[in-house]
Amino acid sequence: MSIRICFIASEVAPLAKTGGLADVAGALAKTLQARGHDLRVFMPRYGQINCENLQLWPVDFLQRVPLRLGSRDLRFDVHTTQLPGTATMIYLIDCPELFDRQTIYTNDPDEHLRFLALTHAALICCQRMGFAPDILHCNDWHTALGPLLLKTVFAWDKLFARTRSLLTLHNLGYQGVFGTDSAADTGLGTDIELLDRQEWQAGRINPLKEGIVHADHISTVSPTYAREIQTADFGWGLDGVLRQRSGDLTGILNGVDYEDWDPRHDRHLPLHYGPDQLHIKAQLKQQLQQRMGLAVAAERPLLGVVSRMTAQKGFDLLFQSLPPLLEARDASLVVLGSGDRRYEDFFADLAARWPDRVAFHAGYNEELAHWIEAGSDIFLMPSLYEPCGLNQMYSLRYGTVPVVRRTGGLADSVQHFDATTGRGTGIVFNDFDGFGVGWALTTALDLYAQKKLWGKLIRNGMAMDYGWSTQVGHYESLYAQLSSATPVKAA
Ligand code: ADP
Ligand code: GLC
């Protein structure tokens, strides 16, 4: 059955990316489209999008479209382009005053309005195209007001009579809260009274919470995270509403786009390898060491990190445990990432202290991320929480052993290696403390020294299949189930 889907996301790879949401949006869209669904993907036309190699087509009936939100009289144009390397069409909402800024996300006072405009624009485009979606699929806080808009502002339009909404939670740590003084920016008019009263009394509008309350269904990006967010420890204050909706909450593990992330044909690498060509991985390791200014040492285990530098990623644990480990063991480390100053400073200090064994590249670099996946022996993700996480799944395919904490999607995708049975794909630790991560790293380094066991561990990981071809089926079933269900009422 072909399903009509209106898919809205704030980032879609490779056009605009700050993290995993972009990877997921790009790959899921491509897979759904290839399976014959009628998918319309909407995202902002950010100033950052490199249009040099893109062909953009203006949609003639979607030019200078008026959109009034609060006191802002906006106009947007729509361009379509093909998602590079795919047959998937993307609709870019072009509104320079909102989307042509220094960075994709900002701390500007109208941040909420930028993404409300995206959500309104996507629904207006559906109207003008006469596209009646079976599913409105929203992602994270940016587009989480979509379900409520559908049931209020757009409810008059019969086009949406059969549309059911799905909100996917990629990260509960970002909720997009803004003040009630900007309530008019929602475009809800008198329907603002439907907004959560408790938040309202505290002077807040919480888009993510509204999405959780008003979406016909909610999904998140791993089964374990779906359970975790219903507890106070992981709920970020939303565990109560999530528990109320637990019957409508599904955890679907993200997939991996193996066209992009597979060492057998990775376009960012000069050499390619599979499980039987690990000597090529060893060559890439040496090239990576060279490139990063590290001492070239074939036998020395190389740890890799590619990450946004935020508290979520668990680097606090490394402050106490990593320096003594580097002191005691002959290991080296390559880190790529940017974000909070204290983590960047920590890694920069390590690099200054051990220049031939630690390299830190501050910033965002897609190509280097692929090199680190390929050239490292061990990939470190000690996350405090991790809705899904993609790098641990990429690492498995690259024969780079993931060292992860047992949380969210990390728990669902990496099995702790048992040396006696030879089963398992990585090193998994439980407790969020320095001892836990120290134990995990020492275990990994000890195993690395036992070549036969290490080879087994690597090959177990490389044999795993987390491709979208299987994961997409879960979304298809959910879409089908939703299309035949009655919608959640707006009040
Ligand atoms: P999150 O979405 O929380 O950042 P994920 O593991 O789901 O975590 O996805 C992160 C994605 O972003 C991966 O594709 C990773 O390679 C990429 N990434 C993160 N930081 C950087 C960086 N500094 N340079 C290049 N890619 C990065
Ligand atoms: C978020 C999460 C990450 C997840 C990604 C894609 O950014 O932090 O765990 O993999 O979204 O769903």
Short mmCIF file of C-alpha atoms and ligand atoms in Angstrom, two decimals:
data_model
loop_
_atom_site.label_atom_id
_atom_site.label_comp_id
_atom_site.label_asym_id
_atom_site.label_seq_id
_atom_site.Cartn_x
_atom_site.Cartn_y
_atom_site.Cartn_z
CA MET A 1 0.00 0.00 0.00
CA SER A 2 1.40 3.38 -0.95
CA ILE A 3 1.12 5.92 1.86
CA ARG A 4 1.08 9.70 1.41
CA ILE A 5 3.41 11.31 3.93
CA CYS A 6 4.14 14.94 4.72
CA PHE A 7 7.52 14.78 6.49
CA ILE A 8 8.88 17.90 8.19
CA ALA A 9 12.35 18.15 9.70
CA SER A 10 14.66 20.97 10.73
CA GLU A 11 17.67 19.20 9.18
CA VAL A 12 18.07 16.63 6.43
CA ALA A 13 21.43 15.14 5.37
CA PRO A 14 23.34 15.88 3.27
CA LEU A 15 21.75 19.31 2.78
CA ALA A 16 21.96 20.53 6.38
CA LYS A 17 23.23 18.58 9.35
CA THR A 18 24.25 19.17 12.94
CA GLY A 19 23.63 15.64 14.24
CA GLY A 20 21.80 12.37 13.86
CA LEU A 21 18.38 13.84 13.07
CA ALA A 22 19.69 14.84 9.65
CA ASP A 23 21.07 11.37 8.95
CA VAL A 24 17.80 9.77 9.96
CA ALA A 25 15.57 12.21 8.06
CA GLY A 26 17.63 11.84 4.86
CA ALA A 27 17.89 8.06 4.95
CA LEU A 28 14.33 7.38 6.08
CA ALA A 29 12.96 9.68 3.39
CA LYS A 30 15.08 8.01 0.73
CA THR A 31 14.03 4.53 1.84
CA LEU A 32 10.32 5.37 2.05
CA GLN A 33 10.43 6.94 -1.37
CA ALA A 34 12.22 3.93 -2.85
CA ARG A 35 9.48 1.72 -1.43
CA GLY A 36 6.90 3.56 -3.46
CA HIS A 37 5.37 5.89 -0.90
CA ASP A 38 4.36 9.39 -1.90
CA LEU A 39 6.58 11.41 0.35
CA ARG A 40 6.94 15.20 0.50
CA VAL A 41 9.83 16.33 2.68
CA PHE A 42 9.91 19.93 3.93
CA MET A 43 12.88 21.71 5.46
CA PRO A 44 14.20 25.28 5.61
CA ARG A 45 16.44 26.63 2.90
CA TYR A 46 19.25 27.64 5.23
CA GLY A 47 21.95 30.01 4.07
CA GLN A 48 24.38 27.17 4.94
CA ILE A 49 23.05 24.83 2.25
CA ASN A 50 25.66 24.53 -0.43
CA CYS A 51 23.67 25.08 -3.62
CA GLU A 52 26.63 24.83 -6.01
CA ASN A 53 25.98 21.23 -6.99
CA LEU A 54 22.24 21.34 -6.47
CA GLN A 55 19.65 21.94 -9.06
CA LEU A 56 16.89 24.05 -7.54
CA TRP A 57 13.53 24.39 -9.23
CA PRO A 58 11.18 27.14 -8.07
CA VAL A 59 7.63 25.87 -7.63
CA ASP A 60 5.72 28.45 -9.63
CA PHE A 61 2.53 28.34 -7.60
CA LEU A 62 4.50 28.58 -4.35
CA GLN A 63 6.20 31.95 -4.70
CA ARG A 64 5.82 34.94 -2.39
CA VAL A 65 3.35 32.98 -0.28
CA PRO A 66 2.10 35.18 2.57
CA LEU A 67 2.28 33.93 6.14
CA ARG A 68 1.33 36.10 9.07
CA LEU A 69 2.53 34.91 12.46
CA GLY A 70 1.99 37.27 15.38
CA SER A 71 3.23 40.67 14.30
CA ARG A 72 5.43 39.25 11.53
CA ASP A 73 4.28 39.52 7.95
CA LEU A 74 6.38 36.88 6.24
CA ARG A 75 6.57 35.68 2.68
CA PHE A 76 8.19 32.48 1.55
CA ASP A 77 9.16 30.88 -1.73
CA VAL A 78 9.43 27.17 -2.30
CA HIS A 79 12.12 25.42 -4.31
CA THR A 80 12.40 21.73 -4.94
CA THR A 81 15.58 19.82 -5.29
CA GLN A 82 16.56 16.22 -5.44
CA LEU A 83 18.15 14.91 -2.28
CA PRO A 84 21.71 14.32 -3.59
CA GLY A 85 22.29 10.76 -4.72
CA THR A 86 18.59 9.87 -4.48
CA ALA A 87 15.33 10.25 -6.38
CA THR A 88 13.73 11.89 -3.34
CA MET A 89 12.34 15.39 -3.84
CA ILE A 90 12.77 17.90 -1.05
CA TYR A 91 10.79 21.09 -0.66
CA LEU A 92 12.95 23.91 0.63
CA ILE A 93 11.12 26.72 2.39
CA ASP A 94 12.93 29.85 1.39
CA CYS A 95 12.50 32.77 3.75
CA PRO A 96 15.89 34.49 4.12
CA GLU A 97 14.87 36.68 7.02
CA LEU A 98 14.32 33.50 9.05
CA PHE A 99 16.72 30.96 7.66
CA ASP A 100 19.72 32.90 6.41
CA ARG A 101 21.58 33.20 9.71
CA GLN A 102 25.09 32.47 11.02
CA THR A 103 24.15 28.97 12.16
CA ILE A 104 21.36 26.47 11.51
CA TYR A 105 20.08 26.82 15.08
CA THR A 106 20.35 30.11 16.92
CA ASN A 107 19.69 31.68 20.30
CA ASP A 108 17.81 34.52 18.61
CA PRO A 109 14.59 35.66 20.25
CA ASP A 110 12.55 34.46 17.27
CA GLU A 111 13.98 30.91 17.22
CA HIS A 112 10.53 29.43 17.95
CA LEU A 113 9.03 31.47 15.14
CA ARG A 114 11.54 30.20 12.58
CA PHE A 115 10.31 26.64 13.04
CA LEU A 116 6.67 27.52 13.51
CA ALA A 117 6.96 29.17 10.11
CA LEU A 118 8.45 25.98 8.67
CA THR A 119 5.56 23.92 10.05
CA HIS A 120 2.86 26.32 8.84
CA ALA A 121 4.57 26.58 5.46
CA ALA A 122 4.63 22.79 5.01
CA LEU A 123 0.91 22.53 5.64
CA ILE A 124 0.17 25.49 3.37
CA CYS A 125 2.23 23.81 0.64
CA CYS A 126 0.15 20.63 1.01
CA GLN A 127 -2.96 22.76 0.51
CA ARG A 128 -1.65 24.53 -2.56
CA MET A 129 -0.42 21.27 -4.04
CA GLY A 130 -3.72 19.57 -3.28
CA PHE A 131 -1.68 16.94 -1.45
CA ALA A 132 -3.79 15.12 1.15
CA PRO A 133 -1.32 13.33 3.41
CA ASP A 134 -2.31 10.15 5.23
CA ILE A 135 0.43 10.96 7.70
CA LEU A 136 1.91 14.21 8.98
CA HIS A 137 5.28 13.12 10.34
CA CYS A 138 6.91 15.73 12.60
CA ASN A 139 10.32 15.52 14.24
CA ASP A 140 11.49 17.02 17.54
CA TRP A 141 10.37 20.32 19.07
CA HIS A 142 10.89 22.31 15.88
CA THR A 143 7.87 20.82 14.17
CA ALA A 144 6.04 19.46 17.21
CA LEU A 145 3.23 22.01 16.99
CA GLY A 146 2.22 20.43 13.67
CA PRO A 147 -0.33 18.03 15.21
CA LEU A 148 -2.10 20.84 17.07
CA LEU A 149 -2.09 23.10 14.00
CA LEU A 150 -3.64 20.29 12.02
CA LYS A 151 -6.51 20.04 14.50
CA THR A 152 -7.11 23.78 14.77
CA VAL A 153 -5.89 26.25 12.14
CA PHE A 154 -6.06 23.68 9.32
CA ALA A 155 -9.06 21.70 10.61
CA TRP A 156 -11.50 23.44 8.25
CA ASP A 157 -9.76 22.01 5.21
CA LYS A 158 -11.23 18.66 4.13
CA LEU A 159 -7.88 17.91 2.54
CA PHE A 160 -6.62 16.93 5.98
CA ALA A 161 -9.76 15.07 7.07
CA ARG A 162 -7.98 11.73 7.00
CA THR A 163 -4.52 12.94 8.03
CA ARG A 164 -3.08 11.38 11.19
CA SER A 165 -0.09 12.87 12.96
CA LEU A 166 3.08 11.22 14.21
CA LEU A 167 5.69 12.99 16.31
CA THR A 168 9.11 11.37 16.51
CA LEU A 169 11.14 12.28 19.57
CA HIS A 170 14.83 12.29 18.73
CA ASN A 171 15.92 14.03 21.90
CA LEU A 172 13.86 15.08 24.91
CA GLY A 173 16.64 17.37 26.09
CA TYR A 174 15.55 20.06 23.64
CA GLN A 175 11.95 21.26 24.00
CA GLY A 176 11.94 24.67 22.31
CA VAL A 177 10.25 26.46 25.22
CA PHE A 178 9.31 30.11 24.64
CA GLY A 179 7.32 32.74 26.54
CA THR A 180 3.55 33.20 26.49
CA ASP A 181 4.21 36.81 25.44
CA SER A 182 4.98 35.32 22.02
CA ALA A 183 1.83 33.17 21.95
CA ALA A 184 0.51 35.00 18.88
CA ASP A 185 3.49 33.65 16.91
CA THR A 186 1.93 30.20 17.00
CA GLY A 187 -0.75 31.40 14.60
CA LEU A 188 -3.27 29.52 16.73
CA GLY A 189 -5.53 32.58 17.21
CA THR A 190 -8.19 31.91 19.80
CA ASP A 191 -7.11 28.27 19.92
CA ILE A 192 -4.18 29.26 22.13
CA GLU A 193 -6.52 28.30 24.93
CA LEU A 194 -5.82 24.70 24.00
CA LEU A 195 -2.19 25.09 25.02
CA ASP A 196 -1.12 23.33 28.20
CA ARG A 197 -2.50 25.32 31.18
CA GLN A 198 0.21 24.41 33.62
CA GLU A 199 2.93 25.67 31.29
CA TRP A 200 0.86 28.72 30.45
CA GLN A 201 0.50 29.68 34.11
CA ALA A 202 4.26 29.48 34.42
CA GLY A 203 4.53 31.86 31.42
CA ARG A 204 5.76 29.16 29.04
CA ILE A 205 4.75 27.43 25.83
CA ASN A 206 6.44 24.08 25.40
CA PRO A 207 6.22 22.90 21.76
CA LEU A 208 7.51 19.40 22.49
CA LYS A 209 4.97 18.88 25.24
CA GLU A 210 2.18 20.10 22.94
CA GLY A 211 3.32 17.60 20.35
CA ILE A 212 3.28 14.77 22.86
CA VAL A 213 -0.23 15.70 23.98
CA HIS A 214 -1.76 16.33 20.56
CA ALA A 215 -0.06 13.92 18.13
CA ASP A 216 -2.13 10.88 17.21
CA HIS A 217 0.96 8.81 17.90
CA ILE A 218 4.43 9.37 19.29
CA SER A 219 7.53 7.44 18.41
CA THR A 220 11.05 7.62 19.64
CA VAL A 221 14.25 6.30 18.22
CA SER A 222 14.88 3.16 20.28
CA PRO A 223 12.77 0.78 22.38
CA THR A 224 14.92 1.36 25.49
CA TYR A 225 14.63 5.16 25.22
CA ALA A 226 10.85 4.74 24.85
CA ARG A 227 10.84 3.11 28.28
CA GLU A 228 13.42 5.43 29.84
CA ILE A 229 11.60 8.66 28.99
CA GLN A 230 8.62 7.53 31.02
CA THR A 231 10.76 7.80 34.15
CA ALA A 232 11.70 10.97 36.06
CA ASP A 233 15.43 10.37 35.43
CA PHE A 234 15.11 10.60 31.64
CA GLY A 235 11.81 12.43 31.17
CA TRP A 236 13.09 16.02 31.38
CA GLY A 237 9.83 16.91 33.13
CA LEU A 238 7.72 15.27 30.43
CA ASP A 239 7.64 11.75 31.87
CA GLY A 240 4.14 12.36 33.27
CA VAL A 241 2.58 13.24 29.90
CA LEU A 242 4.54 10.44 28.28
CA ARG A 243 3.19 7.93 30.78
CA GLN A 244 -0.32 9.20 30.03
CA ARG A 245 0.31 8.46 26.37
CA SER A 246 2.24 5.25 26.86
CA GLY A 247 -0.32 3.29 24.82
CA ASP A 248 0.47 5.54 21.85
CA LEU A 249 4.25 5.54 22.22
CA THR A 250 6.48 3.28 20.13
CA GLY A 251 10.25 2.87 20.11
CA ILE A 252 11.79 2.21 16.70
CA LEU A 253 15.55 1.88 16.50
CA ASN A 254 17.10 4.13 13.86
CA GLY A 255 18.66 2.52 10.84
CA VAL A 256 21.99 3.09 9.15
CA ASP A 257 22.38 4.31 5.60
CA TYR A 258 24.97 1.79 4.43
CA GLU A 259 25.28 3.59 1.09
CA ASP A 260 27.00 6.35 3.06
CA TRP A 261 28.44 4.44 5.98
CA ASP A 262 30.15 1.25 4.85
CA PRO A 263 33.93 0.83 4.54
CA ARG A 264 33.43 -1.35 1.44
CA HIS A 265 32.53 1.71 -0.63
CA ASP A 266 32.76 4.83 1.60
CA ARG A 267 33.27 7.72 -0.82
CA HIS A 268 35.33 9.68 1.70
CA LEU A 269 38.00 6.97 1.93
CA PRO A 270 40.82 6.30 -0.55
CA LEU A 271 40.87 2.57 0.30
CA HIS A 272 38.03 0.17 0.98
CA TYR A 273 37.71 -2.94 3.09
CA GLY A 274 35.38 -5.62 4.35
CA PRO A 275 35.78 -8.13 7.18
CA ASP A 276 38.38 -10.08 5.21
CA GLN A 277 40.57 -7.09 4.43
CA LEU A 278 41.39 -5.76 7.86
CA HIS A 279 44.96 -5.09 6.74
CA ILE A 280 43.47 -2.21 4.72
CA LYS A 281 41.82 -0.87 7.86
CA ALA A 282 45.30 -0.98 9.43
CA GLN A 283 46.66 1.13 6.55
CA LEU A 284 43.88 3.67 7.00
CA LYS A 285 44.71 3.82 10.70
CA GLN A 286 48.28 4.77 9.89
CA GLN A 287 47.15 7.38 7.38
CA LEU A 288 44.78 8.80 9.97
CA GLN A 289 47.55 8.96 12.58
CA GLN A 290 49.71 10.80 10.07
CA ARG A 291 46.97 13.19 9.04
CA MET A 292 46.19 14.05 12.67
CA GLY A 293 49.86 14.62 13.52
CA LEU A 294 50.07 11.58 15.78
CA ALA A 295 53.03 9.21 15.98
CA VAL A 296 52.48 6.44 13.46
CA ALA A 297 52.28 3.28 15.53
CA ALA A 298 50.56 0.31 13.97
CA GLU A 299 50.21 -1.68 17.18
CA ARG A 300 49.13 1.14 19.48
CA PRO A 301 45.34 1.04 19.99
CA LEU A 302 43.62 4.15 18.66
CA LEU A 303 40.46 5.41 20.36
CA GLY A 304 38.09 7.57 18.33
CA VAL A 305 35.40 10.10 19.27
CA VAL A 306 33.11 12.00 16.89
CA SER A 307 30.48 13.96 18.73
CA ARG A 308 28.59 17.04 19.60
CA MET A 309 30.24 18.22 22.82
CA THR A 310 27.35 18.37 25.25
CA ALA A 311 26.66 16.92 28.69
CA GLN A 312 24.44 14.30 27.00
CA LYS A 313 27.49 12.60 25.54
CA GLY A 314 28.99 11.70 28.92
CA PHE A 315 32.41 13.33 28.57
CA ASP A 316 32.24 14.50 32.19
CA LEU A 317 33.16 10.92 33.07
CA LEU A 318 36.44 11.25 31.22
CA PHE A 319 37.77 14.19 33.26
CA GLN A 320 38.90 11.87 36.04
CA SER A 321 39.37 8.60 34.20
CA LEU A 322 41.06 9.40 30.90
CA PRO A 323 44.29 11.16 31.99
CA PRO A 324 45.39 8.30 34.31
CA LEU A 325 44.49 5.80 31.61
CA LEU A 326 46.62 7.61 29.04
CA GLU A 327 49.37 7.78 31.65
CA ALA A 328 49.23 4.06 32.38
CA ARG A 329 48.50 2.56 28.98
CA ASP A 330 50.06 2.87 25.58
CA ALA A 331 46.97 4.08 23.74
CA SER A 332 46.18 7.05 21.56
CA LEU A 333 43.07 9.14 20.98
CA VAL A 334 41.59 11.14 18.15
CA VAL A 335 38.64 13.43 18.84
CA LEU A 336 36.43 15.40 16.46
CA GLY A 337 33.68 17.64 17.74
CA SER A 338 32.52 20.99 18.91
CA GLY A 339 30.18 22.40 21.50
CA ASP A 340 30.59 23.23 25.18
CA ARG A 341 33.83 24.94 25.99
CA ARG A 342 34.75 22.76 28.97
CA TYR A 343 34.81 19.59 26.86
CA GLU A 344 36.70 21.25 24.04
CA ASP A 345 39.23 22.59 26.57
CA PHE A 346 39.58 19.17 28.17
CA PHE A 347 40.42 17.47 24.87
CA ALA A 348 42.66 20.35 23.79
CA ASP A 349 44.58 20.00 27.09
CA LEU A 350 45.01 16.26 26.56
CA ALA A 351 46.36 16.96 23.07
CA ALA A 352 48.81 19.52 24.47
CA ARG A 353 49.98 17.07 27.13
CA TRP A 354 50.42 14.08 24.81
CA PRO A 355 50.94 15.63 21.36
CA ASP A 356 52.08 12.42 19.71
CA ARG A 357 49.22 10.35 21.18
CA VAL A 358 46.20 12.67 21.37
CA ALA A 359 44.74 14.80 18.57
CA PHE A 360 41.71 17.06 18.90
CA HIS A 361 40.01 18.60 15.90
CA ALA A 362 37.52 21.24 17.01
CA GLY A 363 34.70 21.79 14.53
CA TYR A 364 32.45 19.91 12.18
CA ASN A 365 33.97 17.81 9.41
CA GLU A 366 31.96 15.14 7.61
CA GLU A 367 34.93 13.62 5.81
CA LEU A 368 37.05 13.37 8.95
CA ALA A 369 34.14 11.70 10.75
CA HIS A 370 34.28 8.88 8.17
CA TRP A 371 38.06 8.63 8.53
CA ILE A 372 37.82 8.32 12.30
CA GLU A 373 35.21 5.58 11.98
CA ALA A 374 37.51 3.70 9.63
CA GLY A 375 40.93 4.37 11.17
CA SER A 376 40.18 3.91 14.88
CA ASP A 377 40.28 0.60 16.73
CA ILE A 378 37.81 1.60 19.44
CA PHE A 379 34.95 4.12 19.33
CA LEU A 380 33.98 5.77 22.60
CA MET A 381 30.38 6.81 23.46
CA PRO A 382 29.97 7.01 27.25
CA SER A 383 26.64 8.86 26.95
CA LEU A 384 24.63 10.02 29.93
CA TYR A 385 21.58 9.38 27.79
CA GLU A 386 21.32 8.47 24.12
CA PRO A 387 17.95 8.29 22.36
CA CYS A 388 19.49 6.15 19.66
CA GLY A 389 22.99 7.14 18.64
CA LEU A 390 24.27 6.40 15.17
CA ASN A 391 28.04 6.36 15.52
CA GLN A 392 28.06 3.13 17.51
CA MET A 393 26.19 1.43 14.65
CA TYR A 394 28.53 3.00 12.08
CA SER A 395 31.48 1.78 14.18
CA LEU A 396 30.21 -1.80 14.11
CA ARG A 397 30.23 -1.80 10.32
CA TYR A 398 33.74 -0.27 10.23
CA GLY A 399 35.19 -2.93 12.53
CA THR A 400 35.75 -0.28 15.19
CA VAL A 401 34.73 -1.69 18.55
CA PRO A 402 32.18 0.52 20.33
CA VAL A 403 32.64 1.22 24.03
CA VAL A 404 29.24 2.45 25.19
CA ARG A 405 27.12 2.96 28.27
CA ARG A 406 24.01 0.82 28.60
CA THR A 407 21.39 3.46 27.83
CA GLY A 408 18.83 4.18 25.09
CA GLY A 409 19.77 3.03 21.63
CA LEU A 410 23.29 2.14 22.74
CA ALA A 411 21.79 -0.62 24.89
CA ASP A 412 19.67 -1.78 21.95
CA SER A 413 22.43 -1.92 19.37
CA VAL A 414 25.61 -3.07 21.15
CA GLN A 415 25.88 -6.40 22.98
CA HIS A 416 28.62 -6.76 25.57
CA PHE A 417 31.33 -9.13 24.40
CA ASP A 418 31.68 -12.35 26.36
CA ALA A 419 35.16 -13.77 25.86
CA THR A 420 34.11 -17.24 26.98
CA THR A 421 31.36 -17.67 24.39
CA GLY A 422 32.83 -15.33 21.77
CA ARG A 423 29.46 -13.57 21.48
CA GLY A 424 28.90 -9.85 21.54
CA THR A 425 29.81 -6.78 19.53
CA GLY A 426 31.29 -4.21 21.92
CA ILE A 427 32.08 -3.22 25.48
CA VAL A 428 29.07 -2.07 27.49
CA PHE A 429 29.22 -0.52 30.96
CA ASN A 430 26.30 0.23 33.26
CA ASP A 431 27.00 2.93 35.78
CA PHE A 432 27.49 6.54 34.89
CA ASP A 433 30.70 7.02 36.81
CA GLY A 434 34.43 7.21 36.19
CA PHE A 435 34.89 3.68 37.45
CA GLY A 436 32.42 2.34 34.87
CA VAL A 437 34.04 3.98 31.88
CA GLY A 438 37.53 3.22 33.25
CA TRP A 439 36.62 -0.46 33.53
CA ALA A 440 35.18 -0.46 30.00
CA LEU A 441 38.25 1.15 28.46
CA THR A 442 40.65 -1.13 30.32
CA THR A 443 38.60 -4.14 29.23
CA ALA A 444 38.72 -2.96 25.63
CA LEU A 445 42.48 -2.37 25.73
CA ASP A 446 43.11 -5.78 27.34
CA LEU A 447 41.02 -7.46 24.66
CA TYR A 448 42.82 -5.52 21.95
CA ALA A 449 46.03 -7.16 23.08
CA GLN A 450 44.51 -10.61 22.47
CA LYS A 451 44.51 -10.62 18.70
CA LYS A 452 42.33 -13.67 18.18
CA LEU A 453 39.58 -12.54 20.49
CA TRP A 454 39.78 -9.02 19.10
CA GLY A 455 39.40 -10.34 15.55
CA LYS A 456 36.32 -12.27 16.62
CA LEU A 457 34.83 -9.20 18.30
CA ILE A 458 35.45 -7.05 15.22
CA ARG A 459 33.89 -9.58 12.88
CA ASN A 460 30.83 -10.03 15.09
CA GLY A 461 30.22 -6.30 14.82
CA MET A 462 30.83 -6.12 11.09
CA ALA A 463 28.25 -8.87 10.53
CA MET A 464 25.45 -6.88 12.19
CA ASP A 465 22.81 -5.38 9.96
CA TYR A 466 21.07 -2.23 11.17
CA GLY A 467 20.10 -1.09 7.69
CA TRP A 468 17.00 0.96 6.98
CA SER A 469 15.64 -1.84 4.81
CA THR A 470 14.52 -3.60 7.98
CA GLN A 471 13.78 -0.59 10.21
CA VAL A 472 11.59 1.10 7.60
CA GLY A 473 9.05 -1.72 7.97
CA HIS A 474 8.31 -0.58 11.53
CA TYR A 475 7.44 2.91 10.28
CA GLU A 476 5.32 1.48 7.48
CA SER A 477 3.34 -0.64 9.95
CA LEU A 478 2.89 2.34 12.23
CA TYR A 479 1.74 4.57 9.36
CA ALA A 480 -0.72 1.90 8.21
CA GLN A 481 -2.06 1.34 11.72
CA LEU A 482 -2.45 5.10 12.22
CA SER A 483 -4.17 5.72 8.89
CA SER A 484 -6.95 3.39 9.90
CA ALA A 485 -7.26 4.72 13.47
CA THR A 486 -9.43 7.55 14.81
CA PRO A 487 -7.57 10.76 15.61
CA VAL A 488 -6.82 12.14 19.07
CA LYS A 489 -9.20 15.07 19.85
CA ALA A 490 -7.73 18.56 20.12
CA ALA A 491 -9.36 19.47 23.45
P1 ADP B 1 23.40 13.22 17.98
O1 ADP B 1 22.33 13.31 16.97
O2 ADP B 1 22.92 13.22 19.37
O3 ADP B 1 24.47 14.23 17.77
P2 ADP B 1 24.03 10.64 16.71
O4 ADP B 1 25.00 9.59 17.10
O5 ADP B 1 22.65 10.21 16.47
O6 ADP B 1 24.12 11.77 17.83
O7 ADP B 1 24.48 11.32 15.36
C1 ADP B 1 25.56 12.15 15.24
C2 ADP B 1 25.86 12.36 13.76
O8 ADP B 1 26.55 13.59 13.62
C3 ADP B 1 26.77 11.30 13.19
O9 ADP B 1 26.54 11.17 11.80
C4 ADP B 1 28.16 11.90 13.44
O10 ADP B 1 29.14 11.37 12.60
C5 ADP B 1 27.88 13.35 13.17
N1 ADP B 1 28.77 14.29 13.85
C6 ADP B 1 28.72 14.70 15.13
N2 ADP B 1 29.68 15.61 15.38
C7 ADP B 1 30.35 15.76 14.23
C8 ADP B 1 31.47 16.57 13.82
N3 ADP B 1 32.07 17.38 14.67
N4 ADP B 1 31.88 16.49 12.54
C9 ADP B 1 31.27 15.65 11.67
N5 ADP B 1 30.23 14.87 11.98
C10 ADP B 1 29.77 14.93 13.24
C1 GLC B 2 19.24 12.84 18.54
C2 GLC B 2 19.81 11.89 19.57
C3 GLC B 2 20.52 10.70 18.98
C4 GLC B 2 19.75 10.11 17.82
C5 GLC B 2 19.45 11.19 16.80
C6 GLC B 2 18.67 10.69 15.60
O1 GLC B 2 20.04 13.87 18.20
O2 GLC B 2 20.67 12.56 20.47
O3 GLC B 2 20.71 9.72 19.99
O4 GLC B 2 20.48 9.07 17.21
O5 GLC B 2 18.69 12.20 17.39
O6 GLC B 2 17.46 10.09 15.96
#
